[in-house]
Amino acid sequence: MIDLYQFPPSLGVPNASSLCLKLETFLKIAGLDYRNHYGADLRNAPKSKMPYVVMNGKVLGDSELIIEHLLANEAKQVDAWLTQEQKAISKSFSRLCNEHLYWVLVYSRWQDDTGWAHIRQEFFKPLPGIIRPLVATVLRRKIKRDLWGQGLSRHSAKEIWQIADKDLQALSFYLADKPYMMGEQPCSVDASVFGVLANVCLSKPSTPLTQLSHNYPNLNQYCDRMMARFYE
C-alpha cells in the first residue's frame, strides 16, 4: 500500500495541482493500491513540496522521481510495451507538459488577473478571514517572482497565449484520433499529459487558457476519456 500525500480536489478537477494529479493518475494507470492523504503540511515532505509518498517504509518526493522509481520496480509493465522511439517521444511530451505548459498554467492562475480572481477566492477559503488577504498577496508575489525567474512572465500576455497555443497544437496533432497518447492503452506519458490538460481544459471557472483549449476538441475528449476511466 502506498500512502499518497497531496492537495485536495479543487476547481472542478481531481487535483488543481497538475503534479499531484499526474502522480495519482500514474498510480491508477499502474493499478497500484494507494491511500490518499489530503493536506498542505509540507513539514514531512522530503523536498518541501507536494506530492510525496510513503512506501515500504521510505518517504519519496518529487512526482517525476517517484514515477521513475515505480517504473523501475513495482510498475514496470506500464511502459514495457513501448518501443525505444515511443519512449523518447513520451519523454519529450512529458517534458513539454511538466516543464513548459505547466508554467503557462501557473501564469494563467497566479499572474493573469482573470485566473487570479478565481484562485484567490478558492485556494484561501480555509484560512481565517483576518489573515487571508495577506497570505494570498504574499504567496502571489512569490509565485510571480518564480515566473519572472523562470522567464515566462518576461513575455507579454499575447506572447504567452501564443506559446500555450503551440504546446496545445503539438499535443493535439500527435494525439490525433488515438484514445491515448501512445495508442490503445495509457502509459506514463498520459499521467503527465492529463495532469496538465485536465487543469487546462476542465478547470472551473473558465480562464483564457481554458478558452484557448476549446480550439482542440480532441484534447477535451481525451480529458473526458481519462476522467471516465480513472476518476468516475
PDB file of C-alpha atoms in Angstrom:
ATOM      1  CA  MET A   1       0.000   0.000   0.000  1.00  0.00           C
ATOM      2  CA  ILE A   2       1.302   3.432  -0.986  1.00  0.00           C
ATOM      3  CA  ASP A   3       0.411   6.482   1.094  1.00  0.00           C
ATOM      4  CA  LEU A   4      -0.018   9.474  -1.212  1.00  0.00           C
ATOM      5  CA  TYR A   5       0.154  12.966   0.266  1.00  0.00           C
ATOM      6  CA  GLN A   6      -1.253  15.710  -1.930  1.00  0.00           C
ATOM      7  CA  PHE A   7      -3.518  18.742  -2.110  1.00  0.00           C
ATOM      8  CA  PRO A   8      -7.299  18.164  -2.004  1.00  0.00           C
ATOM      9  CA  PRO A   9      -9.523  18.280  -5.112  1.00  0.00           C
ATOM     10  CA  SER A  10     -10.376  21.786  -6.245  1.00  0.00           C
ATOM     11  CA  LEU A  11     -11.564  23.883  -9.198  1.00  0.00           C
ATOM     12  CA  GLY A  12     -13.690  21.068 -10.579  1.00  0.00           C
ATOM     13  CA  VAL A  13     -10.786  18.655 -11.201  1.00  0.00           C
ATOM     14  CA  PRO A  14      -9.440  15.772  -9.082  1.00  0.00           C
ATOM     15  CA  ASN A  15      -6.466  17.956  -8.177  1.00  0.00           C
ATOM     16  CA  ALA A  16      -5.712  21.569  -9.081  1.00  0.00           C
ATOM     17  CA  SER A  17      -2.012  20.743  -8.815  1.00  0.00           C
ATOM     18  CA  SER A  18      -1.018  19.209 -12.146  1.00  0.00           C
ATOM     19  CA  LEU A  19       1.900  17.425 -10.466  1.00  0.00           C
ATOM     20  CA  CYS A  20      -0.315  15.839  -7.813  1.00  0.00           C
ATOM     21  CA  LEU A  21      -2.810  14.831 -10.462  1.00  0.00           C
ATOM     22  CA  LYS A  22      -0.004  13.396 -12.590  1.00  0.00           C
ATOM     23  CA  LEU A  23       1.191  11.132  -9.798  1.00  0.00           C
ATOM     24  CA  GLU A  24      -2.252   9.918  -8.727  1.00  0.00           C
ATOM     25  CA  THR A  25      -3.142   9.214 -12.360  1.00  0.00           C
ATOM     26  CA  PHE A  26       0.039   7.199 -12.774  1.00  0.00           C
ATOM     27  CA  LEU A  27      -0.837   5.107  -9.721  1.00  0.00           C
ATOM     28  CA  LYS A  28      -4.241   4.426 -11.263  1.00  0.00           C
ATOM     29  CA  ILE A  29      -2.745   3.530 -14.651  1.00  0.00           C
ATOM     30  CA  ALA A  30      -0.330   1.156 -12.919  1.00  0.00           C
ATOM     31  CA  GLY A  31      -3.111  -0.401 -10.847  1.00  0.00           C
ATOM     32  CA  LEU A  32      -1.209   0.158  -7.604  1.00  0.00           C
ATOM     33  CA  ASP A  33      -3.026   0.308  -4.274  1.00  0.00           C
ATOM     34  CA  TYR A  34      -2.742   3.646  -2.531  1.00  0.00           C
ATOM     35  CA  ARG A  35      -4.352   5.766   0.195  1.00  0.00           C
ATOM     36  CA  ASN A  36      -4.960   9.462  -0.238  1.00  0.00           C
ATOM     37  CA  HIS A  37      -3.942  11.916   2.468  1.00  0.00           C
ATOM     38  CA  TYR A  38      -5.120  15.428   1.669  1.00  0.00           C
ATOM     39  CA  GLY A  39      -3.470  18.483   3.136  1.00  0.00           C
ATOM     40  CA  ALA A  40      -0.819  21.112   2.614  1.00  0.00           C
ATOM     41  CA  ASP A  41       1.535  20.367   5.513  1.00  0.00           C
ATOM     42  CA  LEU A  42       4.969  20.373   3.899  1.00  0.00           C
ATOM     43  CA  ARG A  43       6.966  19.692   7.047  1.00  0.00           C
ATOM     44  CA  ASN A  44       7.234  15.980   6.244  1.00  0.00           C
ATOM     45  CA  ALA A  45       7.710  16.450   2.502  1.00  0.00           C
ATOM     46  CA  PRO A  46      11.292  15.490   1.589  1.00  0.00           C
ATOM     47  CA  LYS A  47      11.585  18.285  -0.995  1.00  0.00           C
ATOM     48  CA  SER A  48       9.210  20.713   0.751  1.00  0.00           C
ATOM     49  CA  LYS A  49       6.574  20.334  -1.933  1.00  0.00           C
ATOM     50  CA  MET A  50       3.606  18.203  -2.868  1.00  0.00           C
ATOM     51  CA  PRO A  51       3.084  15.444  -3.777  1.00  0.00           C
ATOM     52  CA  TYR A  52       5.108  12.862  -1.911  1.00  0.00           C
ATOM     53  CA  VAL A  53       4.600   9.219  -0.961  1.00  0.00           C
ATOM     54  CA  VAL A  54       5.445   6.830   1.820  1.00  0.00           C
ATOM     55  CA  MET A  55       6.046   3.281   0.602  1.00  0.00           C
ATOM     56  CA  ASN A  56       7.951   0.336   2.006  1.00  0.00           C
ATOM     57  CA  GLY A  57       8.936   2.471   4.982  1.00  0.00           C
ATOM     58  CA  LYS A  58      10.549   5.152   2.795  1.00  0.00           C
ATOM     59  CA  VAL A  59       9.477   8.730   2.068  1.00  0.00           C
ATOM     60  CA  LEU A  60       9.885   9.703  -1.581  1.00  0.00           C
ATOM     61  CA  GLY A  61       9.401  13.182  -3.022  1.00  0.00           C
ATOM     62  CA  ASP A  62       9.033  14.777  -6.471  1.00  0.00           C
ATOM     63  CA  SER A  63       6.378  13.335  -8.766  1.00  0.00           C
ATOM     64  CA  GLU A  64       8.824  12.603 -11.592  1.00  0.00           C
ATOM     65  CA  LEU A  65      11.340  10.817  -9.373  1.00  0.00           C
ATOM     66  CA  ILE A  66       8.563   8.787  -7.731  1.00  0.00           C
ATOM     67  CA  ILE A  67       7.243   7.694 -11.130  1.00  0.00           C
ATOM     68  CA  GLU A  68      10.738   6.768 -12.307  1.00  0.00           C
ATOM     69  CA  HIS A  69      11.215   4.699  -9.158  1.00  0.00           C
ATOM     70  CA  LEU A  70       7.910   2.908  -9.717  1.00  0.00           C
ATOM     71  CA  LEU A  71       8.666   2.277 -13.397  1.00  0.00           C
ATOM     72  CA  ALA A  72      11.902   0.607 -12.374  1.00  0.00           C
ATOM     73  CA  ASN A  73      10.245  -1.535  -9.698  1.00  0.00           C
ATOM     74  CA  GLU A  74       6.530  -2.038  -8.981  1.00  0.00           C
ATOM     75  CA  ALA A  75       5.159  -0.617 -12.257  1.00  0.00           C
ATOM     76  CA  LYS A  76       7.478  -1.932 -14.974  1.00  0.00           C
ATOM     77  CA  GLN A  77       4.514  -3.056 -17.056  1.00  0.00           C
ATOM     78  CA  VAL A  78       3.212   0.480 -17.621  1.00  0.00           C
ATOM     79  CA  ASP A  79       5.759   1.348 -20.314  1.00  0.00           C
ATOM     80  CA  ALA A  80       7.089  -2.137 -21.094  1.00  0.00           C
ATOM     81  CA  TRP A  81       5.180  -2.346 -24.388  1.00  0.00           C
ATOM     82  CA  LEU A  82       6.633   0.891 -25.789  1.00  0.00           C
ATOM     83  CA  THR A  83       9.412   0.905 -28.389  1.00  0.00           C
ATOM     84  CA  GLN A  84      12.537   2.940 -27.718  1.00  0.00           C
ATOM     85  CA  GLU A  85      11.262   5.544 -30.159  1.00  0.00           C
ATOM     86  CA  GLN A  86       7.938   5.754 -28.339  1.00  0.00           C
ATOM     87  CA  LYS A  87       9.742   6.087 -25.017  1.00  0.00           C
ATOM     88  CA  ALA A  88      11.750   9.003 -26.428  1.00  0.00           C
ATOM     89  CA  ILE A  89       8.591  10.690 -27.718  1.00  0.00           C
ATOM     90  CA  SER A  90       6.876  10.065 -24.384  1.00  0.00           C
ATOM     91  CA  LYS A  91       9.743  11.707 -22.501  1.00  0.00           C
ATOM     92  CA  SER A  92       9.602  14.733 -24.808  1.00  0.00           C
ATOM     93  CA  PHE A  93       5.860  15.245 -24.308  1.00  0.00           C
ATOM     94  CA  SER A  94       6.226  14.738 -20.567  1.00  0.00           C
ATOM     95  CA  ARG A  95       8.837  17.490 -20.520  1.00  0.00           C
ATOM     96  CA  LEU A  96       6.605  19.758 -22.625  1.00  0.00           C
ATOM     97  CA  CYS A  97       3.792  19.342 -20.097  1.00  0.00           C
ATOM     98  CA  ASN A  98       5.764  19.323 -16.850  1.00  0.00           C
ATOM     99  CA  GLU A  99       8.382  21.964 -17.657  1.00  0.00           C
ATOM    100  CA  HIS A 100       6.673  24.256 -20.165  1.00  0.00           C
ATOM    101  CA  LEU A 101       2.878  24.143 -20.358  1.00  0.00           C
ATOM    102  CA  TYR A 102       2.916  23.788 -16.567  1.00  0.00           C
ATOM    103  CA  TRP A 103       4.332  27.308 -16.253  1.00  0.00           C
ATOM    104  CA  VAL A 104       1.686  28.723 -18.580  1.00  0.00           C
ATOM    105  CA  LEU A 105      -0.910  27.139 -16.300  1.00  0.00           C
ATOM    106  CA  VAL A 106       0.747  28.773 -13.278  1.00  0.00           C
ATOM    107  CA  TYR A 107       0.764  32.118 -15.093  1.00  0.00           C
ATOM    108  CA  SER A 108      -2.903  31.767 -16.044  1.00  0.00           C
ATOM    109  CA  ARG A 109      -3.840  31.288 -12.399  1.00  0.00           C
ATOM    110  CA  TRP A 110      -1.462  33.419 -10.385  1.00  0.00           C
ATOM    111  CA  GLN A 111      -0.497  36.343 -12.615  1.00  0.00           C
ATOM    112  CA  ASP A 112      -3.309  36.774 -15.133  1.00  0.00           C
ATOM    113  CA  ASP A 113      -5.945  38.803 -13.301  1.00  0.00           C
ATOM    114  CA  THR A 114      -8.885  36.721 -14.579  1.00  0.00           C
ATOM    115  CA  GLY A 115      -7.419  33.487 -13.265  1.00  0.00           C
ATOM    116  CA  TRP A 116      -6.174  35.091 -10.054  1.00  0.00           C
ATOM    117  CA  ALA A 117      -9.693  36.220  -9.138  1.00  0.00           C
ATOM    118  CA  HIS A 118     -10.756  32.560  -9.059  1.00  0.00           C
ATOM    119  CA  ILE A 119      -7.635  31.311  -7.284  1.00  0.00           C
ATOM    120  CA  ARG A 120      -7.829  33.980  -4.570  1.00  0.00           C
ATOM    121  CA  GLN A 121     -11.408  33.010  -3.832  1.00  0.00           C
ATOM    122  CA  GLU A 122     -10.953  29.216  -3.957  1.00  0.00           C
ATOM    123  CA  PHE A 123      -7.488  28.404  -2.598  1.00  0.00           C
ATOM    124  CA  PHE A 124      -7.539  30.570   0.514  1.00  0.00           C
ATOM    125  CA  LYS A 125     -11.044  29.814   1.825  1.00  0.00           C
ATOM    126  CA  PRO A 126      -9.787  27.617   4.709  1.00  0.00           C
ATOM    127  CA  LEU A 127      -7.753  30.474   6.184  1.00  0.00           C
ATOM    128  CA  PRO A 128      -9.154  32.823   8.850  1.00  0.00           C
ATOM    129  CA  GLY A 129     -10.572  35.919   7.205  1.00  0.00           C
ATOM    130  CA  ILE A 130      -8.281  38.281   9.069  1.00  0.00           C
ATOM    131  CA  ILE A 131      -5.087  36.841   7.532  1.00  0.00           C
ATOM    132  CA  ARG A 132      -6.497  35.587   4.215  1.00  0.00           C
ATOM    133  CA  PRO A 133      -5.700  38.716   2.127  1.00  0.00           C
ATOM    134  CA  LEU A 134      -2.161  38.962   3.492  1.00  0.00           C
ATOM    135  CA  VAL A 135      -1.302  35.296   2.844  1.00  0.00           C
ATOM    136  CA  ALA A 136      -2.806  35.462  -0.648  1.00  0.00           C
ATOM    137  CA  THR A 137      -0.839  38.596  -1.513  1.00  0.00           C
ATOM    138  CA  VAL A 138       2.460  37.227  -0.195  1.00  0.00           C
ATOM    139  CA  LEU A 139       2.088  33.904  -1.987  1.00  0.00           C
ATOM    140  CA  ARG A 140       1.054  35.547  -5.252  1.00  0.00           C
ATOM    141  CA  ARG A 141       4.076  37.845  -5.066  1.00  0.00           C
ATOM    142  CA  LYS A 142       6.369  34.842  -4.549  1.00  0.00           C
ATOM    143  CA  ILE A 143       4.913  32.911  -7.483  1.00  0.00           C
ATOM    144  CA  LYS A 144       5.142  35.971  -9.720  1.00  0.00           C
ATOM    145  CA  ARG A 145       8.853  36.153  -8.812  1.00  0.00           C
ATOM    146  CA  ASP A 146       9.170  32.462  -9.728  1.00  0.00           C
ATOM    147  CA  LEU A 147       7.521  33.131 -13.091  1.00  0.00           C
ATOM    148  CA  TRP A 148       9.898  36.018 -13.741  1.00  0.00           C
ATOM    149  CA  GLY A 149      12.912  33.907 -12.756  1.00  0.00           C
ATOM    150  CA  GLN A 150      11.736  31.041 -14.943  1.00  0.00           C
ATOM    151  CA  GLY A 151      11.394  33.542 -17.765  1.00  0.00           C
ATOM    152  CA  LEU A 152       7.799  33.108 -18.902  1.00  0.00           C
ATOM    153  CA  SER A 153       6.386  36.301 -17.433  1.00  0.00           C
ATOM    154  CA  ARG A 154       9.023  38.370 -19.219  1.00  0.00           C
ATOM    155  CA  HIS A 155       6.813  37.925 -22.291  1.00  0.00           C
ATOM    156  CA  SER A 156       3.609  39.837 -22.983  1.00  0.00           C
ATOM    157  CA  ALA A 157       0.275  38.158 -22.309  1.00  0.00           C
ATOM    158  CA  LYS A 158      -0.288  37.865 -26.069  1.00  0.00           C
ATOM    159  CA  GLU A 159       3.045  36.084 -26.490  1.00  0.00           C
ATOM    160  CA  ILE A 160       2.313  33.737 -23.580  1.00  0.00           C
ATOM    161  CA  TRP A 161      -1.022  32.657 -25.046  1.00  0.00           C
ATOM    162  CA  GLN A 162       0.739  32.077 -28.375  1.00  0.00           C
ATOM    163  CA  ILE A 163       3.289  29.901 -26.591  1.00  0.00           C
ATOM    164  CA  ALA A 164       0.479  27.927 -24.951  1.00  0.00           C
ATOM    165  CA  ASP A 165      -1.287  27.525 -28.280  1.00  0.00           C
ATOM    166  CA  LYS A 166       1.840  25.962 -29.831  1.00  0.00           C
ATOM    167  CA  ASP A 167       2.051  23.458 -26.963  1.00  0.00           C
ATOM    168  CA  LEU A 168      -1.627  22.543 -27.271  1.00  0.00           C
ATOM    169  CA  GLN A 169      -1.285  22.299 -31.040  1.00  0.00           C
ATOM    170  CA  ALA A 170       1.618  19.843 -30.722  1.00  0.00           C
ATOM    171  CA  LEU A 171      -0.289  17.679 -28.231  1.00  0.00           C
ATOM    172  CA  SER A 172      -3.419  17.749 -30.380  1.00  0.00           C
ATOM    173  CA  PHE A 173      -1.540  16.875 -33.574  1.00  0.00           C
ATOM    174  CA  TYR A 174       0.261  13.918 -32.031  1.00  0.00           C
ATOM    175  CA  LEU A 175      -2.782  12.585 -30.181  1.00  0.00           C
ATOM    176  CA  ALA A 176      -4.865  12.817 -33.374  1.00  0.00           C
ATOM    177  CA  ASP A 177      -7.674  10.260 -33.106  1.00  0.00           C
ATOM    178  CA  LYS A 178      -5.843   7.838 -30.797  1.00  0.00           C
ATOM    179  CA  PRO A 179      -7.553   7.109 -27.466  1.00  0.00           C
ATOM    180  CA  TYR A 180      -4.297   7.703 -25.566  1.00  0.00           C
ATOM    181  CA  MET A 181      -1.026   9.410 -26.379  1.00  0.00           C
ATOM    182  CA  MET A 182       0.825   6.281 -27.489  1.00  0.00           C
ATOM    183  CA  GLY A 183      -2.092   4.273 -28.785  1.00  0.00           C
ATOM    184  CA  GLU A 184      -4.759   1.953 -27.467  1.00  0.00           C
ATOM    185  CA  GLN A 185      -3.736   1.930 -23.811  1.00  0.00           C
ATOM    186  CA  PRO A 186      -2.465   4.571 -21.386  1.00  0.00           C
ATOM    187  CA  CYS A 187       1.136   4.695 -20.212  1.00  0.00           C
ATOM    188  CA  SER A 188       3.284   7.025 -18.112  1.00  0.00           C
ATOM    189  CA  VAL A 189       3.147   9.941 -20.550  1.00  0.00           C
ATOM    190  CA  ASP A 190      -0.643  10.022 -20.188  1.00  0.00           C
ATOM    191  CA  ALA A 191      -0.215  10.778 -16.493  1.00  0.00           C
ATOM    192  CA  SER A 192       1.837  13.883 -17.308  1.00  0.00           C
ATOM    193  CA  VAL A 193      -0.364  14.996 -20.182  1.00  0.00           C
ATOM    194  CA  PHE A 194      -3.611  14.511 -18.280  1.00  0.00           C
ATOM    195  CA  GLY A 195      -2.218  16.156 -15.144  1.00  0.00           C
ATOM    196  CA  VAL A 196      -1.784  19.421 -17.014  1.00  0.00           C
ATOM    197  CA  LEU A 197      -4.558  19.151 -19.622  1.00  0.00           C
ATOM    198  CA  ALA A 198      -7.268  18.394 -17.070  1.00  0.00           C
ATOM    199  CA  ASN A 199      -6.345  21.645 -15.342  1.00  0.00           C
ATOM    200  CA  VAL A 200      -6.309  23.482 -18.665  1.00  0.00           C
ATOM    201  CA  CYS A 201      -9.463  22.023 -20.245  1.00  0.00           C
ATOM    202  CA  LEU A 202     -11.716  21.050 -17.335  1.00  0.00           C
ATOM    203  CA  SER A 203     -10.866  23.509 -14.576  1.00  0.00           C
ATOM    204  CA  LYS A 204     -13.697  25.770 -13.385  1.00  0.00           C
ATOM    205  CA  PRO A 205     -14.397  28.612 -13.878  1.00  0.00           C
ATOM    206  CA  SER A 206     -13.075  29.151 -17.395  1.00  0.00           C
ATOM    207  CA  THR A 207      -9.896  31.186 -17.982  1.00  0.00           C
ATOM    208  CA  PRO A 208      -8.276  32.487 -21.184  1.00  0.00           C
ATOM    209  CA  LEU A 209      -6.149  29.318 -21.227  1.00  0.00           C
ATOM    210  CA  THR A 210      -9.245  27.140 -20.899  1.00  0.00           C
ATOM    211  CA  GLN A 211     -10.882  29.025 -23.740  1.00  0.00           C
ATOM    212  CA  LEU A 212      -7.783  28.501 -25.882  1.00  0.00           C
ATOM    213  CA  SER A 213      -8.033  24.743 -25.365  1.00  0.00           C
ATOM    214  CA  HIS A 214     -11.514  24.755 -26.922  1.00  0.00           C
ATOM    215  CA  ASN A 215      -9.782  25.066 -30.296  1.00  0.00           C
ATOM    216  CA  TYR A 216      -8.629  21.465 -29.850  1.00  0.00           C
ATOM    217  CA  PRO A 217     -11.677  19.209 -29.380  1.00  0.00           C
ATOM    218  CA  ASN A 218      -9.615  16.013 -29.299  1.00  0.00           C
ATOM    219  CA  LEU A 219      -7.745  17.261 -26.218  1.00  0.00           C
ATOM    220  CA  ASN A 220     -11.010  17.920 -24.394  1.00  0.00           C
ATOM    221  CA  GLN A 221     -12.303  14.498 -25.466  1.00  0.00           C
ATOM    222  CA  TYR A 222      -9.069  12.959 -24.210  1.00  0.00           C
ATOM    223  CA  CYS A 223      -9.575  14.577 -20.794  1.00  0.00           C
ATOM    224  CA  ASP A 224     -13.164  13.319 -20.671  1.00  0.00           C
ATOM    225  CA  ARG A 225     -11.931   9.827 -21.573  1.00  0.00           C
ATOM    226  CA  MET A 226      -9.294   9.828 -18.834  1.00  0.00           C
ATOM    227  CA  MET A 227     -11.790  11.153 -16.280  1.00  0.00           C
ATOM    228  CA  ALA A 228     -14.330   8.466 -17.171  1.00  0.00           C
ATOM    229  CA  ARG A 229     -11.765   5.677 -16.961  1.00  0.00           C
ATOM    230  CA  PHE A 230      -9.897   6.661 -13.820  1.00  0.00           C
ATOM    231  CA  TYR A 231     -11.979   9.106 -11.765  1.00  0.00           C
ATOM    232  CA  GLU A 232     -15.642   8.210 -12.151  1.00  0.00           C
TER     233      GLU A 232
END
